[in-house]
Short mmCIF file of C-alpha atoms in Angstrom, two decimals:
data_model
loop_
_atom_site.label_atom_id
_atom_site.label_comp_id
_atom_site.label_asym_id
_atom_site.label_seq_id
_atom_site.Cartn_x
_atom_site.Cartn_y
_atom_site.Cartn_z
CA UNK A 1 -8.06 -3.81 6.29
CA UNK A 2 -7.13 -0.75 8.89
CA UNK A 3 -10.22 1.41 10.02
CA UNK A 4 -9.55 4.17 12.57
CA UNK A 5 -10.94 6.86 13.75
CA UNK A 6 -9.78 10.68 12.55
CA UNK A 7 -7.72 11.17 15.09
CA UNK A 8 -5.65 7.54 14.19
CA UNK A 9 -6.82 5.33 17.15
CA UNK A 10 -7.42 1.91 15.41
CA UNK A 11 -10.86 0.72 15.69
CA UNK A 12 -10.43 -2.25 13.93
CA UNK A 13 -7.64 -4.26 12.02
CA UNK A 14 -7.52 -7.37 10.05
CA UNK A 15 -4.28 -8.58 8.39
CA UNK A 16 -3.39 -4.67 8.65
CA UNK A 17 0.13 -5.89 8.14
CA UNK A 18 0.40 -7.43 5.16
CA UNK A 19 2.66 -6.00 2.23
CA UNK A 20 0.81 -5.51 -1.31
CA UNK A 21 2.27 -3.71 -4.26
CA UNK A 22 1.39 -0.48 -3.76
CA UNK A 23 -0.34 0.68 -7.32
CA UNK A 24 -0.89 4.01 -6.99
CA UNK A 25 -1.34 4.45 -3.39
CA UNK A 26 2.73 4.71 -2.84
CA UNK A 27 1.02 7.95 -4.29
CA UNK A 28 0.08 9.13 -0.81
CA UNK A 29 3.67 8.78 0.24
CA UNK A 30 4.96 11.07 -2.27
CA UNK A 31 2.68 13.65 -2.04
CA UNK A 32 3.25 14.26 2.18
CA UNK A 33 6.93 14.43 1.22
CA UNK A 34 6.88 16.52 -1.54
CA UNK A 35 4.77 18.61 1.35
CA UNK A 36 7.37 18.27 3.66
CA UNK A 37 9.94 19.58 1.46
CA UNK A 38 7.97 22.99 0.78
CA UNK A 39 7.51 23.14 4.68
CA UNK A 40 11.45 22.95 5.20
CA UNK A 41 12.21 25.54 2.59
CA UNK A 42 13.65 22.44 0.47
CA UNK A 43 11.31 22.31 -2.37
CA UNK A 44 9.47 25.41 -3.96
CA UNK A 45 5.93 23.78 -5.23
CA UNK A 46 5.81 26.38 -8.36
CA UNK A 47 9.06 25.16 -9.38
CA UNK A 48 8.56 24.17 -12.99
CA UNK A 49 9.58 21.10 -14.30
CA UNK A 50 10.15 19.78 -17.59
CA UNK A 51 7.33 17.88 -19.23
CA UNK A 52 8.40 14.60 -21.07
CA UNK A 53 7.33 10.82 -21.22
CA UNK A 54 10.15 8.58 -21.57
CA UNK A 55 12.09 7.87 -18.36
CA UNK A 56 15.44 6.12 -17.57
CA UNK A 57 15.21 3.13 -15.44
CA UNK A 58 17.33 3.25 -12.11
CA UNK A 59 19.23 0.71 -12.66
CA UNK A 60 21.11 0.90 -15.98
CA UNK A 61 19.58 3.95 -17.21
CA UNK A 62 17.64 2.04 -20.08
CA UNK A 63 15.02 4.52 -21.47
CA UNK A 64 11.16 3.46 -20.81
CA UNK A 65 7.88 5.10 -21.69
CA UNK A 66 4.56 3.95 -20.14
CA UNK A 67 1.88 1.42 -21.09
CA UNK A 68 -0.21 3.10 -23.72
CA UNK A 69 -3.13 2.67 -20.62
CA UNK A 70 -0.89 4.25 -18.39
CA UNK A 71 -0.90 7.69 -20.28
CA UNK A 72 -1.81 11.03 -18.59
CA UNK A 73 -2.89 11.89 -22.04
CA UNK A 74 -3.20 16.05 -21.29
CA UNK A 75 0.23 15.99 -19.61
CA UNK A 76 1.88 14.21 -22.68
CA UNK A 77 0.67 16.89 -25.12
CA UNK A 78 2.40 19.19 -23.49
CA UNK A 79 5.77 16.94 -23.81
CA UNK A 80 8.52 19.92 -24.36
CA UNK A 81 6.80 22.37 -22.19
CA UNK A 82 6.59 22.96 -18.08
CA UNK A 83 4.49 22.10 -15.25
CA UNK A 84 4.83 22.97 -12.10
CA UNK A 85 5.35 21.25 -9.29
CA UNK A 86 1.87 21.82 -7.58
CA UNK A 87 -0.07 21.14 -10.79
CA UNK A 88 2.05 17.68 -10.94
CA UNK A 89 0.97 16.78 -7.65
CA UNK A 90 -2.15 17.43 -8.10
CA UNK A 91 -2.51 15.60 -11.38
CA UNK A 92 -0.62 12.63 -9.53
CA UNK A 93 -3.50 12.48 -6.89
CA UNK A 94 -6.86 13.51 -8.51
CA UNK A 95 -6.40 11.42 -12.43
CA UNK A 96 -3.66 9.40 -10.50
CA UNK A 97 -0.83 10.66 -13.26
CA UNK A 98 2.09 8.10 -13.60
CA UNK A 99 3.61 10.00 -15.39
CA UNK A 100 3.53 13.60 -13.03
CA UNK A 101 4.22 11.13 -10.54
CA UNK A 102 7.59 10.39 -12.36
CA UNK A 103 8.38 13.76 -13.09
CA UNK A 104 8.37 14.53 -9.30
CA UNK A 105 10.46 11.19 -7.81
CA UNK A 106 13.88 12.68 -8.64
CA UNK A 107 12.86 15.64 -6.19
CA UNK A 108 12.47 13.17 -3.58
CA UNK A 109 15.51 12.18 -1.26
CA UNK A 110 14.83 8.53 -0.44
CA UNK A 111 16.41 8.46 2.58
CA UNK A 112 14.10 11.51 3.61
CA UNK A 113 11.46 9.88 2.78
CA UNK A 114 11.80 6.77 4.41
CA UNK A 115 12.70 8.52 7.98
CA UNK A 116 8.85 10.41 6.79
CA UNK A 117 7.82 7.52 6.35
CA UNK A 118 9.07 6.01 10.27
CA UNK A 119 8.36 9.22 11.76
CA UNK A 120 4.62 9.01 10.96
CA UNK A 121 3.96 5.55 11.54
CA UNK A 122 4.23 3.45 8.30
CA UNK A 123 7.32 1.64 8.26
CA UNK A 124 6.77 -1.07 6.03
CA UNK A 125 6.06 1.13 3.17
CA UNK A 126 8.18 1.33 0.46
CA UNK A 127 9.01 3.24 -2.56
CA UNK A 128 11.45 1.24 -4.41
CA UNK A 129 11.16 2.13 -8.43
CA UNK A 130 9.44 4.67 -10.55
CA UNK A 131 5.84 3.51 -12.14
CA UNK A 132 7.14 1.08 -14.75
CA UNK A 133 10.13 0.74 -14.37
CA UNK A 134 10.58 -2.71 -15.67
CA UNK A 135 14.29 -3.05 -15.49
CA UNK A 136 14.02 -2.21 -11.70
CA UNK A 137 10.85 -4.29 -10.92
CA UNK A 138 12.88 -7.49 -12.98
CA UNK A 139 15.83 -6.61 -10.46
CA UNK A 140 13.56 -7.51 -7.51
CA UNK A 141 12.90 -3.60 -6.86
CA UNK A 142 9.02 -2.80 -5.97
CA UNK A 143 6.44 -0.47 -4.19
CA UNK A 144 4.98 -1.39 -1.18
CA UNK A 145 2.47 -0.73 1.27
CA UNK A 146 0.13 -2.08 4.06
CA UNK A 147 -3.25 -0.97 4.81
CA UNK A 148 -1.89 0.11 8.56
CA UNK A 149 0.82 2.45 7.11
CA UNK A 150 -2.27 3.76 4.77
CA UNK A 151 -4.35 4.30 7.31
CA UNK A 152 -1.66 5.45 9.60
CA UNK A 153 -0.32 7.98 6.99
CA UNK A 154 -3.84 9.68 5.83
CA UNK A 155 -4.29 10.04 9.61
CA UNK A 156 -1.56 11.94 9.72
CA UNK A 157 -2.76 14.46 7.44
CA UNK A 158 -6.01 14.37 9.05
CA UNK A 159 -4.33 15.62 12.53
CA UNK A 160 -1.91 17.88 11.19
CA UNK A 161 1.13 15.59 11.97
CA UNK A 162 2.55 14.85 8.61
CA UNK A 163 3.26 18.13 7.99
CA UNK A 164 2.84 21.87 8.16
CA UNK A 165 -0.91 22.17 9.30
CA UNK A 166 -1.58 24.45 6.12
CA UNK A 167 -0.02 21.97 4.19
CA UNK A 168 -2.00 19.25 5.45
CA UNK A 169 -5.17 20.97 4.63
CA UNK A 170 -3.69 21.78 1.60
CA UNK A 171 -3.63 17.73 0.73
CA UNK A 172 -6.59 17.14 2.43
CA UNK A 173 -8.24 19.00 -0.09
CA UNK A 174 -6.28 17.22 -3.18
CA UNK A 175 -7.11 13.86 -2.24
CA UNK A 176 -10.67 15.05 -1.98
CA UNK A 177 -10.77 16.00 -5.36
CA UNK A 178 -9.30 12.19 -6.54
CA UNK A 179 -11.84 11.07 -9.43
CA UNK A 180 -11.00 7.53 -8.99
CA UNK A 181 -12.20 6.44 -5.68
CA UNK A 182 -13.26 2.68 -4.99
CA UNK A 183 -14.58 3.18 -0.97
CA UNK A 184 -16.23 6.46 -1.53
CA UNK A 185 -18.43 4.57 -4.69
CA UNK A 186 -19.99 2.37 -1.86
CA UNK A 187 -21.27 5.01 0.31
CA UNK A 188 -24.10 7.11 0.63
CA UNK A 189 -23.81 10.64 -1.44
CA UNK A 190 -24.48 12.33 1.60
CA UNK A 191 -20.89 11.34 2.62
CA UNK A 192 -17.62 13.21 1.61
CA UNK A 193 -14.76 11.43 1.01
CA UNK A 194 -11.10 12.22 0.42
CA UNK A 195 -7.91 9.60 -0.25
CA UNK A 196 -6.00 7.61 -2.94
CA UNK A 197 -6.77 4.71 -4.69
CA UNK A 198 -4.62 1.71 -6.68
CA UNK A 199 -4.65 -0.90 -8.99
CA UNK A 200 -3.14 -3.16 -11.09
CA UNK A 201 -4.76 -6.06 -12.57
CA UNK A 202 -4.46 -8.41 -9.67
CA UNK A 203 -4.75 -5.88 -7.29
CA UNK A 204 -7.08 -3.03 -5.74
CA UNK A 205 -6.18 -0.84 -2.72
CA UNK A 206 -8.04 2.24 -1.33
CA UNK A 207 -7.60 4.50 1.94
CA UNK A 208 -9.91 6.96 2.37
CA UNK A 209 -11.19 9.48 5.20
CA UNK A 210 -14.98 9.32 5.30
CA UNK A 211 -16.97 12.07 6.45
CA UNK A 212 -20.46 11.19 7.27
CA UNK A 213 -22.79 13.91 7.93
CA UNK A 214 -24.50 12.76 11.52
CA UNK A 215 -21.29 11.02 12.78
CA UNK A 216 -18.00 11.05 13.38
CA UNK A 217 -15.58 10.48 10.73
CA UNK A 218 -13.32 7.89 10.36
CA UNK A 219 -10.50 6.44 8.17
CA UNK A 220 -10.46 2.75 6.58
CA UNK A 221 -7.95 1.53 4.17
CA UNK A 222 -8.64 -1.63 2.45
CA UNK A 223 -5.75 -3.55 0.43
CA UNK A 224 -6.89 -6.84 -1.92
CA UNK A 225 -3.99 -8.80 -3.62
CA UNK A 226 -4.45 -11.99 -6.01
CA UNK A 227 -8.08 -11.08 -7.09
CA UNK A 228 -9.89 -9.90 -10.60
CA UNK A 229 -10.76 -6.39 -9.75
CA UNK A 230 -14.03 -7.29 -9.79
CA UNK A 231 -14.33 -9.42 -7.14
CA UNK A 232 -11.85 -6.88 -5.12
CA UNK A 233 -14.37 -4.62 -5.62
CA UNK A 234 -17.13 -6.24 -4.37
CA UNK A 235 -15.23 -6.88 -1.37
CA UNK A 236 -14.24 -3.46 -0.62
CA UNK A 237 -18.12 -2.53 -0.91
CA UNK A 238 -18.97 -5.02 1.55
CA UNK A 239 -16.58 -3.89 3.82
CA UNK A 240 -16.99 0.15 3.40
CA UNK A 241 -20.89 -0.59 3.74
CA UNK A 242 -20.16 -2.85 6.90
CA UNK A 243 -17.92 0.36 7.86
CA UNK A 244 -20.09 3.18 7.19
CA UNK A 245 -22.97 1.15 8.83
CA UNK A 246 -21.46 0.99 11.86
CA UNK A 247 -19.82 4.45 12.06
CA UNK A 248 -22.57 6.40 10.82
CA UNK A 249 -24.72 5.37 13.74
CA UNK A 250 -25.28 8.60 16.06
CA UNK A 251 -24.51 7.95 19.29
CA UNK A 252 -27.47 8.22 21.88
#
């Protein structure tokens, strides 16, 4: 767990450090760079892409195709036809698309990324193989992240440091529009919330910058590894109530 304030000062850490698989959240990490890219001139974000479902692993090229779970069903009726780059990353945030989210990774430079990835203060995260990508993952080829470089990389949007600060607002306001978040569900409606969530079965991360109406805000990230989600969930709510509890208090 990583809580800090909006401007990134840590308020409190436990186990901050400790690598999980990523899920979904490497999510995050791809959406700042892709960002990044239309900052620099690099990238032009209503670039269209081609829409299609099966991928080739990077390491032999093998083709793949997602868990039948897995499937952005909307994107992969439109299999032959474009998206653009925007409405990818949007999709890859808000319904948490794996498979915009593979459309978009051969934009990415991954040595860019990774000196993004330094820069702004997460350097134990790692991008490391498209979503399932078994071939890679069997070669010992993952996503990781902490909840420090979380926390430290949704801060950075927050300020304006992880990119362009029209850009940043710009993903501010697609992470607030995520329909899957585990924190926010904990927390008064009053509240506004925006980040990225993850899971796998054994797994269940959020980050999320929490707006509460008569306090400051502040930013907690929460990673659980080795856990039914259920019981990840319920410790995520007792640690976003324990959060919000303390935060939310107006200072006299």
């Amino acid at each position: 767990m990583c809580c800090r304030d909006s401007t990134g000062r840590v308020l409190r850490a436990e186990n901050e450090r400790h690598p999980h698989y990523a899920a979904s959240t490497i999510k995050l990490a791809v959406l700042i760079e892709l960002f990044r890219m239309r900052d620099t001139g690099r990238l032009d974000l209503d670039r269209p892409l081609r829409v299609h479902t099966t991928f080739r692993s990077t390491v032999d090229g093998s083709p793949y195709t997602l868990d039948r779970d897995d499937v952005d069903v909307p994107l992969a009726a439109r299999v032959g036809d474009t998206a653009g780059v925007r409405e990818l990353a949007e999709r890859m945030i808000e319904v948490s698309s794996n498979e915009a989210t593979n459309l978009l990774l051969p934009l990415l430079d991954p040595h860019a990324l990774a000196e993004t990835l330094h820069e702004l203060d997460a350097p134990d995260t790692v991008l490391g193989r498209p979503i399932g990508d078994r071939a890679a993952q069997a070669a010992g080829r993952t996503n990781l992240v902490t909840a420090a470089d979380l926390a430290a990389l949704l801060a950075a949007v927050v300020s304006g440091r992880a990119a362009e600060p029209e850009s940043c607002r710009e993903m501010l306001a697609i992470l607030g529009r995520q329909q899957y978040p585990e924190i926010g569900r904990f927390l008064p409606a009053t509240a506004t919330v925006a980040g990225k969530s993850g899971w796998v079965e054994d797994c269940l991360h959020d980050v999320a910058l929490v707006r509460p109406p008569d306090a400051a805000p502040f930013i907690l990230a929460v990673c659980t590894s080795g856990l039914p989600n259920d019981a990840s969930r319920a410790v995520i709510a007792t640690i976003a109530s324990a959060a919000y509890a303390v935060r939310a208090v107006r200072p006299t």
